CSV table of C-alpha atoms in Angstrom, one decimal:
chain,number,residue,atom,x,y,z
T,1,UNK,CA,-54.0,52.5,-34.8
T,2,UNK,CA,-53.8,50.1,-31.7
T,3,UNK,CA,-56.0,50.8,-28.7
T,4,UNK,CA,-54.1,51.9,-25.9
T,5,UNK,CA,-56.4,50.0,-23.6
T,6,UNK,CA,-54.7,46.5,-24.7
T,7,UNK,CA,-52.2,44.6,-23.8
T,8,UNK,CA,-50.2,43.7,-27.2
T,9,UNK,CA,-48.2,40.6,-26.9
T,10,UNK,CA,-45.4,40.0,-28.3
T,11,UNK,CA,-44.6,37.8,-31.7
T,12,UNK,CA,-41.9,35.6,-29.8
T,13,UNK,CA,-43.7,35.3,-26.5
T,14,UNK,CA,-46.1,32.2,-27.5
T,15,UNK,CA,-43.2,30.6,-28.9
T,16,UNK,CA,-41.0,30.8,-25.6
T,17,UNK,CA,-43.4,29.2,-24.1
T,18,UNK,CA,-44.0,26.3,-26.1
T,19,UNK,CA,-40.0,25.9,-25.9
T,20,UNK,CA,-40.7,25.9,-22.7
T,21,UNK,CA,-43.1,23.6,-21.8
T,22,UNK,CA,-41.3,21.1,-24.2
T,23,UNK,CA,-37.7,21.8,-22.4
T,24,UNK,CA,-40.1,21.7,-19.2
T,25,UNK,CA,-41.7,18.2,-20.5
T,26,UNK,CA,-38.1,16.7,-21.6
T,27,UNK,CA,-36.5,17.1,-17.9
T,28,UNK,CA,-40.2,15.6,-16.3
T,29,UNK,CA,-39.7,13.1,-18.6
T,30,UNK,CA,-36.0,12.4,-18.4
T,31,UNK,CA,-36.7,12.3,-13.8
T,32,UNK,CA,-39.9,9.8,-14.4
T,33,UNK,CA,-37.2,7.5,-16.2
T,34,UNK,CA,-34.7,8.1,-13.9
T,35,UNK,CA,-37.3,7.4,-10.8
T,36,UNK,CA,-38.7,4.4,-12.4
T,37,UNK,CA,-34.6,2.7,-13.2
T,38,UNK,CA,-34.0,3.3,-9.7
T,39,UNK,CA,-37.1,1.4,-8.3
T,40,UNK,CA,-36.7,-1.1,-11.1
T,41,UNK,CA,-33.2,-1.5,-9.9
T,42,UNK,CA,-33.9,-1.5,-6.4
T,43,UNK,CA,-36.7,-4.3,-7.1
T,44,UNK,CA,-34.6,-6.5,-8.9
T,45,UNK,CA,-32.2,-6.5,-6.5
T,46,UNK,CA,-34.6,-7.3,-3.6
T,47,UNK,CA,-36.3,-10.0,-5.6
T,48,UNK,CA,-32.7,-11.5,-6.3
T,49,UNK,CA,-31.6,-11.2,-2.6
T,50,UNK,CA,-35.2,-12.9,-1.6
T,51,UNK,CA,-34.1,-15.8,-3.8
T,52,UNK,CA,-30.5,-15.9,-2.9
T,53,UNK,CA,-32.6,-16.5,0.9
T,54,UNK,CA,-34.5,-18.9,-0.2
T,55,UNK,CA,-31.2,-20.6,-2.2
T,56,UNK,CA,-28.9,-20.3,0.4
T,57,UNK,CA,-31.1,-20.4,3.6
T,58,UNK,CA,-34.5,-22.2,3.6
T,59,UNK,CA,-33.5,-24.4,1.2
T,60,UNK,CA,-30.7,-26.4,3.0
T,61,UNK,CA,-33.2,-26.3,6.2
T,62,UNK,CA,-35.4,-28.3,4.5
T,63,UNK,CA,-32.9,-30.8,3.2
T,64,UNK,CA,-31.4,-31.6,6.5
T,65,UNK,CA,-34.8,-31.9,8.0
T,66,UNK,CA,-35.6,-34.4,5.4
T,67,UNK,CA,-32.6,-36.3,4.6
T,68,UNK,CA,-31.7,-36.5,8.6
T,69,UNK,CA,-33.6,-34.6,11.5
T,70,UNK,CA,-37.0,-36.1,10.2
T,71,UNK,CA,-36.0,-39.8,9.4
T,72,UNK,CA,-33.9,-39.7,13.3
T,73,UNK,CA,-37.5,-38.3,15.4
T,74,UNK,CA,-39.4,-40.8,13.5
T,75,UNK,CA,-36.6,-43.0,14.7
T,76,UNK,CA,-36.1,-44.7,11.4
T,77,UNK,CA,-31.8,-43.8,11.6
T,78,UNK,CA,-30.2,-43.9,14.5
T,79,UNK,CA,-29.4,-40.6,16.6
T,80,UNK,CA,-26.1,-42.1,18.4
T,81,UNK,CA,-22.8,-43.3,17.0
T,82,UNK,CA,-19.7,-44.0,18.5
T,83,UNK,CA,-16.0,-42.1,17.2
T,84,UNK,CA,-12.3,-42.6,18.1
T,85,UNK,CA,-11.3,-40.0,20.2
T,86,UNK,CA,-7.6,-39.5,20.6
T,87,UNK,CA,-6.9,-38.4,24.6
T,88,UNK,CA,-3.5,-36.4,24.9
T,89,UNK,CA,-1.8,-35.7,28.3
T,90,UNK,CA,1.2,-33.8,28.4
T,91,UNK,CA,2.2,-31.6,31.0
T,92,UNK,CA,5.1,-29.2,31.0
T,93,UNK,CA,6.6,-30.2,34.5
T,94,UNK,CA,6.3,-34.0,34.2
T,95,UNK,CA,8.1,-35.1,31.0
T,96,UNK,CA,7.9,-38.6,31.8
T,97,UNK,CA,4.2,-38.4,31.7
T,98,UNK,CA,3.4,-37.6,28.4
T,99,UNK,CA,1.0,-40.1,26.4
T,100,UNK,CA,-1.7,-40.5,23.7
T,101,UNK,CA,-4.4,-42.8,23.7
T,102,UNK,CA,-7.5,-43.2,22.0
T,103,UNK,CA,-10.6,-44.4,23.4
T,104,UNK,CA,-13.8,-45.2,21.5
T,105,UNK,CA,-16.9,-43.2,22.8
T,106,UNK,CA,-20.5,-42.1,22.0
T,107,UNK,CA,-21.4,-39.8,20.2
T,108,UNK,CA,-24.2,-38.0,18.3
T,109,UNK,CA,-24.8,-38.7,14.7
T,110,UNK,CA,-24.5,-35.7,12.8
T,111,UNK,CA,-25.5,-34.6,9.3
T,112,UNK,CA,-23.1,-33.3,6.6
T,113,UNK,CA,-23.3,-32.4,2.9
T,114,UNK,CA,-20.9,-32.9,-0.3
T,115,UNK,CA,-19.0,-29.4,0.0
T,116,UNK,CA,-20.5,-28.0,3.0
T,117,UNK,CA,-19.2,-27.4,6.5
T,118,UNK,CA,-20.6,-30.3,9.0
T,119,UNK,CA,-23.6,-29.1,10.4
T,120,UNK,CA,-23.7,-29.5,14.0
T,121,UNK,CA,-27.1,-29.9,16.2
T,122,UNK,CA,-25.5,-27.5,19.2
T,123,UNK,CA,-24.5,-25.0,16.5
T,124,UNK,CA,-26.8,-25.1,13.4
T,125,UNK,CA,-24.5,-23.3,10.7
T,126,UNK,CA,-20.8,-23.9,10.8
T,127,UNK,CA,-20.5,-22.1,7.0
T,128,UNK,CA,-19.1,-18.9,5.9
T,129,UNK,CA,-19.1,-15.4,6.8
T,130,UNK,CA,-21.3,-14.9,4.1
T,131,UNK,CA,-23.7,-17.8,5.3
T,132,UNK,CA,-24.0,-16.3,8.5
T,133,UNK,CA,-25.0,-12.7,6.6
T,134,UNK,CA,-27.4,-14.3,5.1
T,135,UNK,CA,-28.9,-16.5,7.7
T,136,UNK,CA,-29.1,-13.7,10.2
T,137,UNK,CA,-30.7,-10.9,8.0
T,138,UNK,CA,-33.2,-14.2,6.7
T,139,UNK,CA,-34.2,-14.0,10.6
T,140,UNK,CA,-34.2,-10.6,11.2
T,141,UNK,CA,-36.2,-9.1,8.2
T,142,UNK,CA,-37.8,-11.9,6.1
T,143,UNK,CA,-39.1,-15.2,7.8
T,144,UNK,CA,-38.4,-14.6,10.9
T,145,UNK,CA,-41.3,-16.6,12.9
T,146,UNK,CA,-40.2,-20.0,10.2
T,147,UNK,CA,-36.3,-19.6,11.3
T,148,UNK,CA,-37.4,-19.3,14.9
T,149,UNK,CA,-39.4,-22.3,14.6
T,150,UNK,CA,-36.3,-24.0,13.4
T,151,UNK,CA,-34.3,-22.4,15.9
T,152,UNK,CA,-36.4,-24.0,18.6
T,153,UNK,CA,-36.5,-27.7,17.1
T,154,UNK,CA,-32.9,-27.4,17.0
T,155,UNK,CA,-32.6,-26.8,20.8
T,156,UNK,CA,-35.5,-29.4,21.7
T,157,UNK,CA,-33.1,-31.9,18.9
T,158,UNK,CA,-29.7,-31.0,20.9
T,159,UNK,CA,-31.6,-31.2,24.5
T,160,UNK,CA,-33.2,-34.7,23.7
T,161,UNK,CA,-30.3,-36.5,21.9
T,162,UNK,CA,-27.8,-34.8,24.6
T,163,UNK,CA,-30.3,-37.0,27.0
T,164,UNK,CA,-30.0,-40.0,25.1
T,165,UNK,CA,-26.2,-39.6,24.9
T,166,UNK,CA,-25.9,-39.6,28.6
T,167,UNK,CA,-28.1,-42.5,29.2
T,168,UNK,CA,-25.5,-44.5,26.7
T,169,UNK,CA,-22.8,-43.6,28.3
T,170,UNK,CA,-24.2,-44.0,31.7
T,171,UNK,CA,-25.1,-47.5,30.2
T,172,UNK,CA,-21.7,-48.4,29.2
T,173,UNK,CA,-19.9,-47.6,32.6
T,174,UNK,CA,-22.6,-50.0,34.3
T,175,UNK,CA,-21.3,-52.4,31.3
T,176,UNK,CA,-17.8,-51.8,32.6
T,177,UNK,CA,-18.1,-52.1,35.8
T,178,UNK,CA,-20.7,-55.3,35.9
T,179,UNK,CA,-18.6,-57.3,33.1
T,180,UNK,CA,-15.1,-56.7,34.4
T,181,UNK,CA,-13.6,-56.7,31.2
T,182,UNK,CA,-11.4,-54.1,30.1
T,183,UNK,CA,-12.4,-51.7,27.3
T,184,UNK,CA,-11.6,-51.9,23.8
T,185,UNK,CA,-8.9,-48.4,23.0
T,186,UNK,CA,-8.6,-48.2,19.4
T,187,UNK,CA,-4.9,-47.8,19.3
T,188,UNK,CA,-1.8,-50.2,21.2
T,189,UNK,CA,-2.2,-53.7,20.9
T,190,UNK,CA,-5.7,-55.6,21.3
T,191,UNK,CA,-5.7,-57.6,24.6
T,192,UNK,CA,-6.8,-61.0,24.8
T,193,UNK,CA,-10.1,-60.0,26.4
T,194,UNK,CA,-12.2,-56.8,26.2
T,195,UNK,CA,-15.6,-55.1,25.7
T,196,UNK,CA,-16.7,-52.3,23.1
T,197,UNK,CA,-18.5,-51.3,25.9
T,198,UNK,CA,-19.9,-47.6,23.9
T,199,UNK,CA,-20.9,-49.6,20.7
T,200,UNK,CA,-22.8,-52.0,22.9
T,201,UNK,CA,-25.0,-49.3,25.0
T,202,UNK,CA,-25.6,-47.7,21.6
T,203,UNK,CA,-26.8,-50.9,20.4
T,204,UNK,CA,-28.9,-51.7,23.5
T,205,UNK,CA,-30.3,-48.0,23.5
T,206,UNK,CA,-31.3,-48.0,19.8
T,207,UNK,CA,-33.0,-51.1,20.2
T,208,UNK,CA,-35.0,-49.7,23.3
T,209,UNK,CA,-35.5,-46.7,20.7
T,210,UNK,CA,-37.0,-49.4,18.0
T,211,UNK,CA,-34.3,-48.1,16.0
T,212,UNK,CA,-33.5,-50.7,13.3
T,213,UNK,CA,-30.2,-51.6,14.3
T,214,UNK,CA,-27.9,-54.2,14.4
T,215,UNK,CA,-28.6,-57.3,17.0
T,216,UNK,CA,-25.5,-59.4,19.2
T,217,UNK,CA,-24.6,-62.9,18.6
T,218,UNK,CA,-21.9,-65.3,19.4
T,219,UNK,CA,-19.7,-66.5,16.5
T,220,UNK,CA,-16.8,-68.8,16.4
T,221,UNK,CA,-16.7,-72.5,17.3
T,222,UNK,CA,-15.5,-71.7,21.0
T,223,UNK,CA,-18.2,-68.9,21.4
T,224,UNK,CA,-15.4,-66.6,22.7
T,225,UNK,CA,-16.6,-64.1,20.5
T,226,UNK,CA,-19.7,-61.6,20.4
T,227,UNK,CA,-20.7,-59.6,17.4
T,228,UNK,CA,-22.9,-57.7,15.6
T,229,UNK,CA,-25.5,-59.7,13.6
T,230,UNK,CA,-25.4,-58.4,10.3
T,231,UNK,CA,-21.8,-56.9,10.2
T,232,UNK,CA,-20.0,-59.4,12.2
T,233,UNK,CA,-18.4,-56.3,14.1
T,234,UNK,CA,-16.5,-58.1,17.4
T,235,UNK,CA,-17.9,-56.3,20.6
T,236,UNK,CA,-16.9,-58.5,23.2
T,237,UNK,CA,-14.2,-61.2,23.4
T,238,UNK,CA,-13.2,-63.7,26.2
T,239,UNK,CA,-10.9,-66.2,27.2
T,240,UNK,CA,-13.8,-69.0,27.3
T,241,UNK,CA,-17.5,-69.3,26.2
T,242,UNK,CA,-18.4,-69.5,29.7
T,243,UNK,CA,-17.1,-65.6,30.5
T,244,UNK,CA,-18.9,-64.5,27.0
T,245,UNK,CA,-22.0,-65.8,28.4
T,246,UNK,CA,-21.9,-64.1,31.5
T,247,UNK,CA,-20.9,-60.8,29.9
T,248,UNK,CA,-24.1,-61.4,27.4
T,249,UNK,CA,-26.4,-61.9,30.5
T,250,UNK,CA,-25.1,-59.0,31.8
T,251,UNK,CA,-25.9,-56.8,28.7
T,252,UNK,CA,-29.3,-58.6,28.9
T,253,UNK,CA,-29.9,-57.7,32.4
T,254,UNK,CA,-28.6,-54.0,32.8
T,255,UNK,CA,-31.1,-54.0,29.1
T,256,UNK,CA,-34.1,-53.9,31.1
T,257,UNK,CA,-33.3,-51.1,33.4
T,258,UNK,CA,-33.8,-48.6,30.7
T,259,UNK,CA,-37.4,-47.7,31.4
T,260,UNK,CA,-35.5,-43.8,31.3
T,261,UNK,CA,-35.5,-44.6,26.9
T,262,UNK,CA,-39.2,-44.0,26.8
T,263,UNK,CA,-39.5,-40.4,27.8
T,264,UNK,CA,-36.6,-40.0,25.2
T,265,UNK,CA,-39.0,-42.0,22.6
T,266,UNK,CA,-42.1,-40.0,23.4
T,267,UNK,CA,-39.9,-36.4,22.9
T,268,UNK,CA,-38.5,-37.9,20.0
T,269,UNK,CA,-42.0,-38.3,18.9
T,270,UNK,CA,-43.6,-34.7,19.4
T,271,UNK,CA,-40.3,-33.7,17.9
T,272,UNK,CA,-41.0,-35.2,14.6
T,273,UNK,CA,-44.3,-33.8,14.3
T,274,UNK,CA,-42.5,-30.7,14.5
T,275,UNK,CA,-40.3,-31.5,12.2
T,276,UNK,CA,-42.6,-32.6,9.7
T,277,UNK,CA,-44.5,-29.3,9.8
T,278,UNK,CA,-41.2,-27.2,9.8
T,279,UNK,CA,-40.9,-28.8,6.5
T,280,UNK,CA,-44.0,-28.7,5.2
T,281,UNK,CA,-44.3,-24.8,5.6
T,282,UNK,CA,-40.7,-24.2,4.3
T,283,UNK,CA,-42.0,-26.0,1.3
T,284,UNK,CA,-44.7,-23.8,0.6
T,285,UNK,CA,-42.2,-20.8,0.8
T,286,UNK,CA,-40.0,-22.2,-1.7
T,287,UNK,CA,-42.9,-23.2,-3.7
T,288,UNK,CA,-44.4,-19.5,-3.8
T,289,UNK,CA,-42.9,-16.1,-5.3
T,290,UNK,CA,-40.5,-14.6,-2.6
T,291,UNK,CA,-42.5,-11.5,-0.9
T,292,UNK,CA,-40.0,-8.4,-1.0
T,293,UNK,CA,-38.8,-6.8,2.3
T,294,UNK,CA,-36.9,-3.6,2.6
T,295,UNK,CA,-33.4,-4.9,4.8
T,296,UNK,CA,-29.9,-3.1,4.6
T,297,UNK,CA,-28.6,-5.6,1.9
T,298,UNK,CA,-31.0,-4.9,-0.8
């Protein structure tokens, strides 16, 4: 006879509960997995998006401060060029005053790469919507105080080479006006005598630069004729050798006024120190396993 003092269990009770605990067990089980593919996803999509940066980002920095911005600070390539640049007048009221001419003037040297958009000193990334994503969360949320340094060196690049491109062109109206030739257009018939006047205060600034660049000489049995050294490019041309000499003592002369070229050497200087620590530390970046940041595209 049970005591009535007890509690009396009964037979199915222990085995509800161990259904239970194992139904219990299965769903803990089945949220840990479900917790841990989400953070598993969610990491491997950060650690792709940090590379994708890295690809698409860092790694073309560093290129074009090797293969260009380096190599022009250290003033082993030339920072100037100069570029056909077709002038068009036409307006609506004048008819009879419509023309097109093309005149040759300097320019800055930029870099480009097979397949990409030129890039441009005054605006660093001429690329795709999608490049500009990138490049703009990179700054915002994952090497931010690297792109900013970048960001600076291209505005000290585009201030000093904007300086030296003045200083060229201020060079080649002096040329114009001391000479009294007329200047070289690259279209319409070539006149008898004329002047390359921007390829020759590129030539003269470089070489005030220590730029390895191409020197002048006289060629042709009359020495009507002035032209590059090494490429035997015709700069200058002249009726007699008497008027090519006097045009070369004028480049020689207005040469020496250029004392303005060494505070544009010295910033071209500092600049490549710069440059060559920009590159250094983006190397060590790519060298290294990306650290993963929380951003809105990953």
């Amino acid at each position: 006879m049970a005591d009535l003092g007890t509690t009396t269990k009964a037979p199915w009770f222990p085995v509800a509960t161990a259904m239970l605990g194992c139904v219990g067990g299965f769903f803990v089980d089945i949220g840990k997995d479900i917790v841990k593919e989400r953070y598993s996803r969610r990491r491997s999509r950060r650690e792709e998006h940090a590379q994708e940066i890295l690809r698409e980002v860092l790694s073309p920095i560093c290129d074009y401060l090797k293969e260009f911005y380096l190599p022009v600070c250290q003033l082993r390539r030339p920072p100037l060029g100069v570029r056909n640049e077709t002038i068009n007048r036409r307006p609506d009221h004048i008819a009879e005053d419509t023309f097109v001419r093309t005149e040759i003037r300097v320019w800055v040297e930029t870099p480009s790469k097979p397949g990409r958009a030129v890039f441009l000193p005054e605006e660093p990334w001429q690329e795709s919507d999608r490049f500009r994503r990138l490049y703009k969360d990179a700054l915002q949320n994952h090497h931010s105080e690297l792109l900013r340094r970048w960001q600076a060196f291209i505005e000290n690049y585009g201030s000093i080479v904007g300086a030296a491109k003045v200083q060229a062109e201020a060079l080649a109206g002096k040329l114009q006006e001391a000479a009294a030739l007329p200047p070289l257009l690259a279209s319409g018939r070539e006149p008898p005598t004329w002047a390359n006047y921007s390829r020759i205060a590129v030539l003269v600034l470089h070489r005030r630069l220590g730029v390895n660049v191409e020197g002048l000489c006289f060629r042709g049995s009359d020495r009507t004729e002035v032209r590059t050294a090494r490429t035997q490019d015709i700069l200058v041309k002249c009726a007699t050798a008497q008027e090519s000499d006097r045009v070369v003592n004028v480049i020689d002369e207005l040469a020496k006024d250029l004392a303005s070229v060494e505070d544009v050497k010295m910033r071209f200087g500092q600049l490549a120190v710069e440059a060559a620590r920009l590159i250094e530390d983006c190397q060590d970046v790519l060298a290294k396993k990306p650290e993963l940041k929380k951003c809105p595209f990953a």
